[in-house]
Structure formats: C-alpha cells, structure tokens
Coordinates of C-alpha atoms in Angstrom, one line a residue:
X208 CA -27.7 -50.5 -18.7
X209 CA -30.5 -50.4 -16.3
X210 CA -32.0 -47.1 -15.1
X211 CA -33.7 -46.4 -11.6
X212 CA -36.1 -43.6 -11.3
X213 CA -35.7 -40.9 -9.5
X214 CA -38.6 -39.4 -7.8
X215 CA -39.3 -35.5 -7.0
X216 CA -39.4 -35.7 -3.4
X217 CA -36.0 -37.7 -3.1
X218 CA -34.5 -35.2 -5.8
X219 CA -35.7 -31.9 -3.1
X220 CA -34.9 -34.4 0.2
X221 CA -31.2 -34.8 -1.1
X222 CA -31.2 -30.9 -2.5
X223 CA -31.9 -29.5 1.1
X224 CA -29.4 -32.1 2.8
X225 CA -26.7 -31.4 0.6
X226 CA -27.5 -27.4 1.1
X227 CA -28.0 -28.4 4.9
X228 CA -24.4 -29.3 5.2
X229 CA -23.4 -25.8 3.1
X230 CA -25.3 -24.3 5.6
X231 CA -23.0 -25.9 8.1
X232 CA -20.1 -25.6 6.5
X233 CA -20.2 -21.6 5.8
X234 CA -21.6 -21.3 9.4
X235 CA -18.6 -23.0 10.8
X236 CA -16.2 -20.7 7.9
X237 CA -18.2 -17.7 9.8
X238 CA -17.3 -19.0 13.3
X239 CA -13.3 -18.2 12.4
X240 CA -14.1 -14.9 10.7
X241 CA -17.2 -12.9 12.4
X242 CA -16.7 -9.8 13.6
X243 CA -18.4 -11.2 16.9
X244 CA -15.6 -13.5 17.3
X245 CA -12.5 -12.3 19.3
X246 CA -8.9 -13.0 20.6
X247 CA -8.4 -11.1 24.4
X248 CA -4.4 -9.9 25.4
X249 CA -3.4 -8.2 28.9
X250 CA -1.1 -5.3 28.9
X251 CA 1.9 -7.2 30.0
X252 CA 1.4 -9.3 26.4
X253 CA 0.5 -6.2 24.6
X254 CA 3.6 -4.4 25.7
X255 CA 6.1 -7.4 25.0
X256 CA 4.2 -7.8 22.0
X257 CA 4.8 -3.7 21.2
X258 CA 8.6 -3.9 22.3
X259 CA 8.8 -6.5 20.0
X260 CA 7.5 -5.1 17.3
X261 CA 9.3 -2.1 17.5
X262 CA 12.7 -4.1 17.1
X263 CA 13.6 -3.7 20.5
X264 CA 12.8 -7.3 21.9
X265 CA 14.0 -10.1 20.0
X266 CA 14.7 -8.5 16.6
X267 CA 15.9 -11.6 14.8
X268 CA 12.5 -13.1 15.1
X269 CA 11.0 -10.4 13.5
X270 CA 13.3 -10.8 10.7
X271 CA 15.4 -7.6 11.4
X272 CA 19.4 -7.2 12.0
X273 CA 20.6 -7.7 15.6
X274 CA 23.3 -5.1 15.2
X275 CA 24.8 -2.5 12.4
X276 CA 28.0 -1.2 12.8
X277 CA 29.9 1.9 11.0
X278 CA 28.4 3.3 7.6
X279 CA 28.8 1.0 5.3
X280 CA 26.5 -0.7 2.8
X281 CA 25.4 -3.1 5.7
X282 CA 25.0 -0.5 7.9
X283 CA 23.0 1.3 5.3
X284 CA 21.0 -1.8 4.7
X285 CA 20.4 -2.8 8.3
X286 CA 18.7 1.0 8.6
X287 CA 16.7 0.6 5.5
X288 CA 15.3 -2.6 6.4
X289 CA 14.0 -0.8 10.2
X290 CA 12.1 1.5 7.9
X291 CA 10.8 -0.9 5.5
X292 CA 9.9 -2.7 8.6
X293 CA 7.8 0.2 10.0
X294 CA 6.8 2.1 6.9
X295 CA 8.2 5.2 8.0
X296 CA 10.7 6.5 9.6
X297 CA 9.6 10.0 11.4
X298 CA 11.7 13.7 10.6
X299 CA 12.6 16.2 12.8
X300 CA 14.7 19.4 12.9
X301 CA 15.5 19.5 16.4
X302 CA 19.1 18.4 17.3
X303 CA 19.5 19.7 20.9
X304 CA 20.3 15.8 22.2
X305 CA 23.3 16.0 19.7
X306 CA 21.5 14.1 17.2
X307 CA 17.6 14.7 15.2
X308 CA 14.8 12.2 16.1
X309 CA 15.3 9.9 13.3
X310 CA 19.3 9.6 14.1
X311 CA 18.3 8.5 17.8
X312 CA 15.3 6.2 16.3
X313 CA 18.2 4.5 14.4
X314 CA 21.1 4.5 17.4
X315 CA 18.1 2.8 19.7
X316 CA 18.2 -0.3 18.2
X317 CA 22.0 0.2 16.5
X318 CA 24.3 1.7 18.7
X319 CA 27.8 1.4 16.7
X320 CA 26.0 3.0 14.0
X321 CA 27.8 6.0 12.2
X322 CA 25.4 8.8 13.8
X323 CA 25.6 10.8 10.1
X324 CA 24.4 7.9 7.9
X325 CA 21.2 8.5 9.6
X326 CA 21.5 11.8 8.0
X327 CA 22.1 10.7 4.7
X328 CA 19.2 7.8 3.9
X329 CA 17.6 9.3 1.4
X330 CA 20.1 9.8 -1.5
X331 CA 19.2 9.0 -5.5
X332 CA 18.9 5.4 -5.7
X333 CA 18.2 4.4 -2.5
X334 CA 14.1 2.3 -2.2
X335 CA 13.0 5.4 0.0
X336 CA 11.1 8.7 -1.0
X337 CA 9.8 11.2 1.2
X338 CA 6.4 12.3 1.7
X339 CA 3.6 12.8 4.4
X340 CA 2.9 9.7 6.6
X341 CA 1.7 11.0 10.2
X342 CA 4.3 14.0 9.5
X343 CA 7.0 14.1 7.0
X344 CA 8.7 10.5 7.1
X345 CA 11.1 8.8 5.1
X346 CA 9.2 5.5 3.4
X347 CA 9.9 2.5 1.3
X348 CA 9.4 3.4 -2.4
X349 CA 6.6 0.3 -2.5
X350 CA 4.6 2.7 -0.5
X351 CA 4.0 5.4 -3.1
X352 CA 1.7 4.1 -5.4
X353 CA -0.6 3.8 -1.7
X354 CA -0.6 7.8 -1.4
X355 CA -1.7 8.4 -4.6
X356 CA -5.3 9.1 -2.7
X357 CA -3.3 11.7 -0.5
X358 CA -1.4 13.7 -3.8
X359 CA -4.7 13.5 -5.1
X360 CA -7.0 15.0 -1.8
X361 CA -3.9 17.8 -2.0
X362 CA -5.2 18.7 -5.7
X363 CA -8.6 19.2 -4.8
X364 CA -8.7 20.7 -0.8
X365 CA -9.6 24.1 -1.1
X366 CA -6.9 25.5 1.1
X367 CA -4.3 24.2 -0.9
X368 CA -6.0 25.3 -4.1
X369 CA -5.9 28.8 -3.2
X370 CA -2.2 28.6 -2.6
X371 CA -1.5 27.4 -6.2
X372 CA -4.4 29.6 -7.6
X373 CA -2.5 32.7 -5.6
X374 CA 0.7 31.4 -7.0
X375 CA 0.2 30.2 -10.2
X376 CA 3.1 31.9 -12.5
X377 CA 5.7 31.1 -9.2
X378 CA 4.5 27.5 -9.8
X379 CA 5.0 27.2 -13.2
X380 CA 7.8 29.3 -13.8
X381 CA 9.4 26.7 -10.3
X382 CA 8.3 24.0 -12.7
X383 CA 10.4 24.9 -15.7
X384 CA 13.2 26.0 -13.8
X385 CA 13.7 22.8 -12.6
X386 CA 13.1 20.9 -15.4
X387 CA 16.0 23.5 -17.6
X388 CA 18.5 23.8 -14.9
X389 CA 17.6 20.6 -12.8
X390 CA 17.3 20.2 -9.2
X391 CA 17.5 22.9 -6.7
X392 CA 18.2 23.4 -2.8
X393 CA 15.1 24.9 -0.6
X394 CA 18.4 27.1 0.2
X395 CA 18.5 28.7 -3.3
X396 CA 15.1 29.7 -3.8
X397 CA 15.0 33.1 -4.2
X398 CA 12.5 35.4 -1.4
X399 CA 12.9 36.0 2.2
X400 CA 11.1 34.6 5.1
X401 CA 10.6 35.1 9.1
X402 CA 9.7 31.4 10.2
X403 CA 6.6 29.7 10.4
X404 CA 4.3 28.5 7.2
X405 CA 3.6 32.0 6.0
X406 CA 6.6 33.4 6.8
X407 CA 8.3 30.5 4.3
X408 CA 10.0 31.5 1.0
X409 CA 6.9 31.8 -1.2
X410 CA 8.9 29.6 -3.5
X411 CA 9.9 27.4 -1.0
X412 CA 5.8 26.9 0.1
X413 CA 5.0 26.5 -3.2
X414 CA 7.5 23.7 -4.0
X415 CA 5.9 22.4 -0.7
X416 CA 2.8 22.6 -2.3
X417 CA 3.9 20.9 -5.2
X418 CA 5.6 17.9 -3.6
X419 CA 2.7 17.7 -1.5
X420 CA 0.9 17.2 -5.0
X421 CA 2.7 15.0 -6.6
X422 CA 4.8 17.4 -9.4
X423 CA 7.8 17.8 -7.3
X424 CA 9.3 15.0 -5.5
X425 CA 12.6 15.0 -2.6
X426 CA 15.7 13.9 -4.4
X427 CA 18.0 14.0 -1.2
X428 CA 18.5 15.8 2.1
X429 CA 22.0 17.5 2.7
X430 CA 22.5 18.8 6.5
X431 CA 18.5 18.3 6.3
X432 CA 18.1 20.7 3.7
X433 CA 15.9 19.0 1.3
X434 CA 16.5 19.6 -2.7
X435 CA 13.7 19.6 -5.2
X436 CA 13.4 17.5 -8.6
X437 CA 10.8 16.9 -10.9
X438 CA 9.0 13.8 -9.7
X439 CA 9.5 11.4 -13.0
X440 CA 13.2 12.2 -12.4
X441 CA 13.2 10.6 -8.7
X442 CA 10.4 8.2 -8.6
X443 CA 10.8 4.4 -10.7
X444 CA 8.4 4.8 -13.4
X445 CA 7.3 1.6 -12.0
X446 CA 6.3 3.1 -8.4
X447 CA 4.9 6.1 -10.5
X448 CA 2.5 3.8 -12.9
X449 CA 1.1 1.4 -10.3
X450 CA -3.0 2.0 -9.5
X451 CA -4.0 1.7 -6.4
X452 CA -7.7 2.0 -5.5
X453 CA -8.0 4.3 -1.8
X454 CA -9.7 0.7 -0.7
X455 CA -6.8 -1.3 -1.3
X456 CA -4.2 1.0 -0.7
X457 CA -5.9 1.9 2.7
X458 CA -6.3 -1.7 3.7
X459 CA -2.2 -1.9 3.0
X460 CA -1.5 0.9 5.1
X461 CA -3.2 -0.6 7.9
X462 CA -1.8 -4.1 7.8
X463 CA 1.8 -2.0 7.6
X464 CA 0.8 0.0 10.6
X465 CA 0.0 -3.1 12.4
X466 CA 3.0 -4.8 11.9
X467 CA 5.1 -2.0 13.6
X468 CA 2.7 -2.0 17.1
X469 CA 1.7 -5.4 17.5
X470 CA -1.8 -5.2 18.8
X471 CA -3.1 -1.7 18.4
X472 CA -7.0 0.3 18.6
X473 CA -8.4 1.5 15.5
X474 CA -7.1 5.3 15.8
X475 CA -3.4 3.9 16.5
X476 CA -4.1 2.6 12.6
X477 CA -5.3 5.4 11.0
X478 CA -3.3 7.7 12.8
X479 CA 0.1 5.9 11.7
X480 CA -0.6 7.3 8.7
X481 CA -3.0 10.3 9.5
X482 CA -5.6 8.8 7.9
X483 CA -8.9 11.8 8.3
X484 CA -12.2 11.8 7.9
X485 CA -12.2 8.5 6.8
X486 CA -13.5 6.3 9.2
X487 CA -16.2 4.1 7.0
X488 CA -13.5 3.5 4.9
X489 CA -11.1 2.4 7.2
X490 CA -13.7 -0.1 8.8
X491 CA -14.1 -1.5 5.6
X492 CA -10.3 -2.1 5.3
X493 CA -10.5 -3.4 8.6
X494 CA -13.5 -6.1 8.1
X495 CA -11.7 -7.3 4.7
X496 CA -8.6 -7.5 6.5
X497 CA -10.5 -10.0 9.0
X498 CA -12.4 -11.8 6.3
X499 CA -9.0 -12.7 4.7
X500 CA -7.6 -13.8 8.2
X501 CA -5.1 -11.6 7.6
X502 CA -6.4 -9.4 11.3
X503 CA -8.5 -10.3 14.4
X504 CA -10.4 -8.6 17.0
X505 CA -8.7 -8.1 20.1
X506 CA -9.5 -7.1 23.3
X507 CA -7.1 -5.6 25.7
X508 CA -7.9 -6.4 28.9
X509 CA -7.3 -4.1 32.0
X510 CA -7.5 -4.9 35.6
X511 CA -11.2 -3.3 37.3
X512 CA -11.3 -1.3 33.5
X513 CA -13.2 -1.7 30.6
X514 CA -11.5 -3.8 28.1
X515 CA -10.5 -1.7 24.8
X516 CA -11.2 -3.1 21.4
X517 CA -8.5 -3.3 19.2
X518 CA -6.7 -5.6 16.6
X519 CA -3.3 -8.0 16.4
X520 CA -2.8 -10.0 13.4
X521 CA -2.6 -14.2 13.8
X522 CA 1.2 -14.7 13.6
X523 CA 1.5 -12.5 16.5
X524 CA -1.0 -13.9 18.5
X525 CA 0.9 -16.8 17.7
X526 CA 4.3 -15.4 19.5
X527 CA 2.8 -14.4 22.7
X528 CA 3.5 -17.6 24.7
X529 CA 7.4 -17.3 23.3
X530 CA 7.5 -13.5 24.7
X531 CA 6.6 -14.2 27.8
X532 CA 9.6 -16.2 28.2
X533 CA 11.8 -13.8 27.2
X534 CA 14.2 -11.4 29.7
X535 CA 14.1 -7.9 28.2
X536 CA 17.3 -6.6 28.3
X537 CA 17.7 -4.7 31.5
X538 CA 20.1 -2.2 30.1
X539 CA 19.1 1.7 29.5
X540 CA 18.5 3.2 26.6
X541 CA 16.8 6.3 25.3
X542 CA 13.9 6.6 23.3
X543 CA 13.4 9.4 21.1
X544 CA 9.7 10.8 21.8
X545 CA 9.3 10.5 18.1
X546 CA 10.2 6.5 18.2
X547 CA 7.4 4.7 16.4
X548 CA 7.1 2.8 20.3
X549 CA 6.4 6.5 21.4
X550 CA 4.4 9.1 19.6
X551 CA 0.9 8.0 20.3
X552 CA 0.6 9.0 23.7
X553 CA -2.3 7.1 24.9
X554 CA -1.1 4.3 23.9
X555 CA 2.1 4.6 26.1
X556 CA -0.2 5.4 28.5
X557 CA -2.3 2.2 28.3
X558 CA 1.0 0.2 27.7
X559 CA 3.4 1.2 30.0
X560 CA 1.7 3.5 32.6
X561 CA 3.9 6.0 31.2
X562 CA 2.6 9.8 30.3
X563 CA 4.6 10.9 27.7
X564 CA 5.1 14.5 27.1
X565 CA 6.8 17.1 24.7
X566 CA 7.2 20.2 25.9
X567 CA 9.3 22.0 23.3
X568 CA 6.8 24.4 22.6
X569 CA 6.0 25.6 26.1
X570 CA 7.5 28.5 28.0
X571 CA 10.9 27.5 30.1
X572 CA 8.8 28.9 32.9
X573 CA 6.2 26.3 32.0
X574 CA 8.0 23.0 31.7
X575 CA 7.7 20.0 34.1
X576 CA 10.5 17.6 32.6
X577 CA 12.4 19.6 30.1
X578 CA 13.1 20.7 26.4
X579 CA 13.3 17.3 24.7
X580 CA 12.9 14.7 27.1
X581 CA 14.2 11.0 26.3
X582 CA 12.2 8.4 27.9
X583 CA 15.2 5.6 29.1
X584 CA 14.0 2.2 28.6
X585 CA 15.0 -0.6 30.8
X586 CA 13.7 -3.6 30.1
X587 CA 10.3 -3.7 29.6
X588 CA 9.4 -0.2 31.4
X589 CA 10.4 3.5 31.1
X590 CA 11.5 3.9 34.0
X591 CA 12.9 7.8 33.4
X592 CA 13.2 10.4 31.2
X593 CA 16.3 12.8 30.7
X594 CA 16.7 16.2 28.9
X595 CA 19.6 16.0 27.0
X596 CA 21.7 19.2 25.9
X597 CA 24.8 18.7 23.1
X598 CA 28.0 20.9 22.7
X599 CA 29.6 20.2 19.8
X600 CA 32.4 22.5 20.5
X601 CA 33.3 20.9 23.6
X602 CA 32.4 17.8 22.2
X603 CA 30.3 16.8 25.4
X604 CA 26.3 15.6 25.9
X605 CA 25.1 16.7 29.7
X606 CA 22.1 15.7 31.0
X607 CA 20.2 19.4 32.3
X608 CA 17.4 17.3 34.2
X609 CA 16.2 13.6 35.2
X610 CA 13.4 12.6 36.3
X611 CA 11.7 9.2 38.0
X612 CA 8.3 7.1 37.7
X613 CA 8.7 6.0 40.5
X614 CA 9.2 6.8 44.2
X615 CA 10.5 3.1 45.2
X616 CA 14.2 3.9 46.6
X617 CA 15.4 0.3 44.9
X618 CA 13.5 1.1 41.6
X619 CA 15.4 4.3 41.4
X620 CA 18.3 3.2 41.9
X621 CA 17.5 1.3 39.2
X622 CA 16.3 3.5 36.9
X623 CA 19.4 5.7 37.7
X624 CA 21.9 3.0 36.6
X625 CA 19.4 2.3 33.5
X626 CA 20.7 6.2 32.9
X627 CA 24.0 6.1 33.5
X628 CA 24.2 3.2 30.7
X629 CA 22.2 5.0 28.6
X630 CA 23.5 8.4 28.5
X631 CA 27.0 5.7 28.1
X632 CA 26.0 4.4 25.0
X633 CA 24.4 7.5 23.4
X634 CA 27.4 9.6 24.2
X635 CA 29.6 6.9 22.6
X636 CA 27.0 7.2 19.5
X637 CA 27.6 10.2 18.7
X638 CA 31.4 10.6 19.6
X639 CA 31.0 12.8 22.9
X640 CA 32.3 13.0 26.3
X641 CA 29.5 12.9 28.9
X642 CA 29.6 16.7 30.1
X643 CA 29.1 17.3 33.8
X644 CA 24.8 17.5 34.8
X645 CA 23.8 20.9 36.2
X646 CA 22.0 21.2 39.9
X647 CA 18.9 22.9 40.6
X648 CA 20.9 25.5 42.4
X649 CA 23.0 26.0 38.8
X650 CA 26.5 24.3 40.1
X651 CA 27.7 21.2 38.7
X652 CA 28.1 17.7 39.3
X653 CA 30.8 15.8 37.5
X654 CA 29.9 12.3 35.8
X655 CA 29.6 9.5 37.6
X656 CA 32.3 6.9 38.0
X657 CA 31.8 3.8 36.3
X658 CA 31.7 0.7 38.6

C-alpha cells in the first residue's frame, strides 16, 4: 500500500476549513436561538391566542373537553384536566354570585356542569393537592415536587420562624394529635378567633404554618372547610421523593404558566406562581427555555406605542394564522375576576382594553361597578360587567348593577343581549330563577322576556 505525505501546512489549511465551517454551522444554530432574535404579535393575535389558551376558543385544539355535563367521573375528569391544563386552579371564599370563583372558573367553559362538584375536587385520591401558587390554588399532584423551593423558603423566612418559635409546643402537640387520632377539620381546633390572620385560631395559623411548610398537607375541603393530615398520609410517596433543583423546577413553572396565556411578559410568568425576589433566576429559566427552542422572544406590538417584550412558545406561534379564522362565539358569558384570563390586570388592560377592577374591599360608598363584578365575554371582548347577588332561599340570582365599555348605542345593545344570555346560562348553572334587577331609585324591574 502506497502512502502520500502529508505536509504541515495542508494538515493546519484543512484544520481551519473544517473549523471554518463549525464556525458556520454554530453561527447559523445561534441565528435560531439568540436572544437578539425575535418573533413580533399584535394584540388582536395575542388576545385570540389568550382566549385560546384559556379554553375558551377552540378547546379541542388545545386538547381539552368541549363540554362536561352532571357530576360524574367525566365530569370530574373534564374539570381535572382544565387544571392540569392551567396548573392551578384559583380559591376563594366569596359566594355572593351564588357560586365561589373556582365554581364560576369551571361553569365558564362547562355550563351543564353540577355547580357542587366544583366544590368537591380535592377529595383523597384525586392527582390534585393544595398549596400556594399566586394564592391558594388547587394543582396537579406532578407539581409538588416543583415547590419544594417554596416549603423550604417557608422554613427559613424569619417571619414565619417566629410563629413556629412562638408556638412550638402548639405545633408539636398539633403534630401528634394528628398523627394518634388522624385528620382534623380547621372547625375543631380548639381557640377562639375575631377574623383576619391574627385573629385566626392560634391552632388553626399554626397548621397554616405547617402546611405552608411542608409537615401538614390538605386532605379534602367540605363546604370549603379544609381538613388537615399529616403530609406522607396525602402526598404519593412518589411526588414526596422526587428532587427538584429551584432551576429546573422554576424553568417548569414557567413553561406551565405559559401554556395557560399564550404569549405573556416576564412578570405575567413569575407572577402565575408568585415567584419573588427572584428575577436572575427566572431569566436564567427563561434563556434555557429559549436555548432548548422550547420559548421565543416576542414582541407585542401596539399601534403609535412601544412594543412590549414578552414570550410565546413555537407551537403557538404556529396556531396564529388558524385563529384568525376563527368566529368567537358571540354568546355572553361571565368571567369570574379570578379566571386565569383575568387576574393580571395589566394584562387585560393591554389585551382587551378592559380595566379590570375588584372592589370587594372598598367602602359601598366608594364603589364604581359593584361588590363582585363579572366581566361578560362576548366573543372576543368584554364588553360588560355585572354584579351579581344570590338568594338561595328564594332560589333566585339578580343582577344589582351593569355596566358598559362602550357608549356605541348598537354595541350596547349588544353587550346587553351578551347579558341577558349570560346571566341565562349562569342562572341555569346553578339551578336559580333570574330574580328581578333593582333601579337606581331602589324599585324593580322584572327579567326580560326572552325573544
């Protein structure tokens, strides 16, 4: 076999043309990643994209049920799945539309749902625990190995340590109660209380405390009362066991939060999940996210504004041609102002021109819109917002005020059959009459006829 000889010079000319084309190659790699490189949406795709998201455009591309009827295990399932979906589903105590915030989340997008299996989610043996997301939520059990960074900050804040170092024989004598005599009802706990944190149960805030921590867990919820359990006795030991780094379970949180908004700023992220004092971190999340083609930069654009960075993930972008095609459904329906499409105001705001506002803790005196205002969506716009009062005993929802975005005589007319239906279908929801709406000057007006 004959040999040819290589020289030096040929051996370095070939070297820097092969590294020449790596060069080129991670360059071009670098072109579909950078940070400098970015998608662009305008709000009318950003708000399709959001509605979408949210289940309430097109669920069946989005892989969620079109309907849920009754209580059963589909039912049951079809609600589980939105959550899974979102990450969280959002508590509240206050009922005054005949139904909390989570109920109405649910009876949005699954009308002929049983109103009380809303009630009744978290139950032993259900995939869903409760703990702190942006408040206290109801979430998928695959979440809770990503809060172990949150049980753990609990541990250590200094607040929160003085509470346990204040009550440390209430906490441990809490601790083997429950673990001799087995769970126990908020209800039961022994103490007195006048409302408001301090005025709690001091065995109630501690087993607060100690859920917030990680040694107590929520078994189950009955007429919203929650009832305590050691954590080992409610959690998978699987869920309980799995190691999470903050990093990676940070960078999961945030791909979850995106896939309930669509495309969404930095701060819509973090605050899905109230995510504090951690802003290197979750630009970290949010570059690795990018590098693994799993996010992109996105800039909304506005009209004569400054666009606003934020990010959308590629099978989204990917949709936006497809929703633009797509009729919203004209129909009204109310939003509850806790509805993962509604709780970050300035995002609304951006979205849907819409100023969302909750007034529950202002003076009557004080109030613009109302008590608990639901936002009716028609379409793609919320177009109104009514304040909804319940009587169970008469068996009747009435609408106390309703208000207009805009001043167009056809557009309200609009928006006030976008009402009608929905104060229709939430009625029927929940199994009530509609009760007759009450005039400035405190008479009556009977419901409308239906055409």
């Amino acid at each position: 076999m004959a040999f040819r000889l290589i020289s030096h010079a040929s051996v370095v000319s070939a070297c820097r043309s092969r590294d020449r084309r790596l060069i080129r190659v991670r360059d071009e790699c670098r072109v579909r990643t950078s940070p400098l490189s970015q998608e662009s949406i305008d709000v009318a795709g950003a708000r399709r994209l959001a509605l979408y998201a949210a289940g309430l455009l097109k669920p069946a591309w989005n892989g969620l049920p079109r309907s849920a009827s009754g209580a059963g295990q589909r039912a049951r399932g079809a609600a589980l799945q939105l959550i899974d979906h979102f990450g969280y589903l959002q508590l509240d105590t206050v009922s005054v539309a005949g139904a909390r915030s989570h109920v109405i989340v649910l009876l949005t997008r699954f009308p002929t749902m049983d109103a009380e299996l809303g009630e009744d989610l978290l139950r032993p043996g259900e995939p869903v625990f409760e703990y702190w997301g942006h408040e206290a939520c109801w979430m998928p059990l695959d979440l809770y190995p990503h809060f172990q960074f949150r049980r753990d900050g609990f541990r250590k804040d200094p607040w929160w340590g003085k509470v346990l170092k204040d009550n440390r024989l209430l906490a441990r004598d809490l601790l083997r109660r429950i673990r001799d005599e087995g769970p126990i009802r908020s209800l039961e706990m022994d103490g007195s209380g006048k409302g408001g944190w301090w005025g709690h149960k001091p065995a109630k805030r501690v087993a607060v405390m100690l859920w917030s921590m990680g040694e107590l867990a929520i078994l189950e919820r009955s007429s919203f009362q929650r009832t305590f359990d050691l954590t080992e006795r409610v959690i998978p030991e699987r869920w309980r066991s799995a190691k999470l780094e903050p990093k990676d379970a940070i960078r999961g949180l945030l791909l979850r939060a995106l896939d309930g908004h669509g495309w969404a700023q930095t701060g819509t992220l973090s605050n899905t999940w109230r995510l504090r004092n951690r802003r290197e971190q979750i630009q970290n999340a949010l570059d690795e996210l990018q590098e693994m083609n799993a996010v992109v930069r996105c800039d909304l654009h506005r009209e004569s504004e400054r666009p606003i960075a934020g990010w959308i993930q590629p099978k989204h972008l990917e949709l936006l041609d497809r929703l633009k095609r797509v009729r919203p459904d004209p129909r009204g329906r109310f939003l509850s102002p806790f509805d993962p499409l509604l709780w970050d105001r300035r995002r609304v705001a951006v979205l849907f021109g819409f100023e969302q506002v909750l007034e529950i803790f202002k003076p009557a005196p004080e109030r613009v819109y109302g008590y608990f205002c639901l936002p009716v969506l028609s379409g793609e716009n919320l177009v109104a917002r009514v304040d909804l009062k319940a009587d169970r005993k008469a068996g009747t929802v009435r609408a106390l005020s309703r208000h207009f975005e805009s001043r167009d005589r056809a557009r309200r007319a609009e928006a006030r059959n976008a009402i009608e239906q929905a104060m229709g279908v939430h009625a029927g929801s929940l199994g009530l009459a509609q009760g007759s709406r009450r005039r400035p000057n405190g008479k009556s007006r009977p419901p409308p006829i239906p055409a």
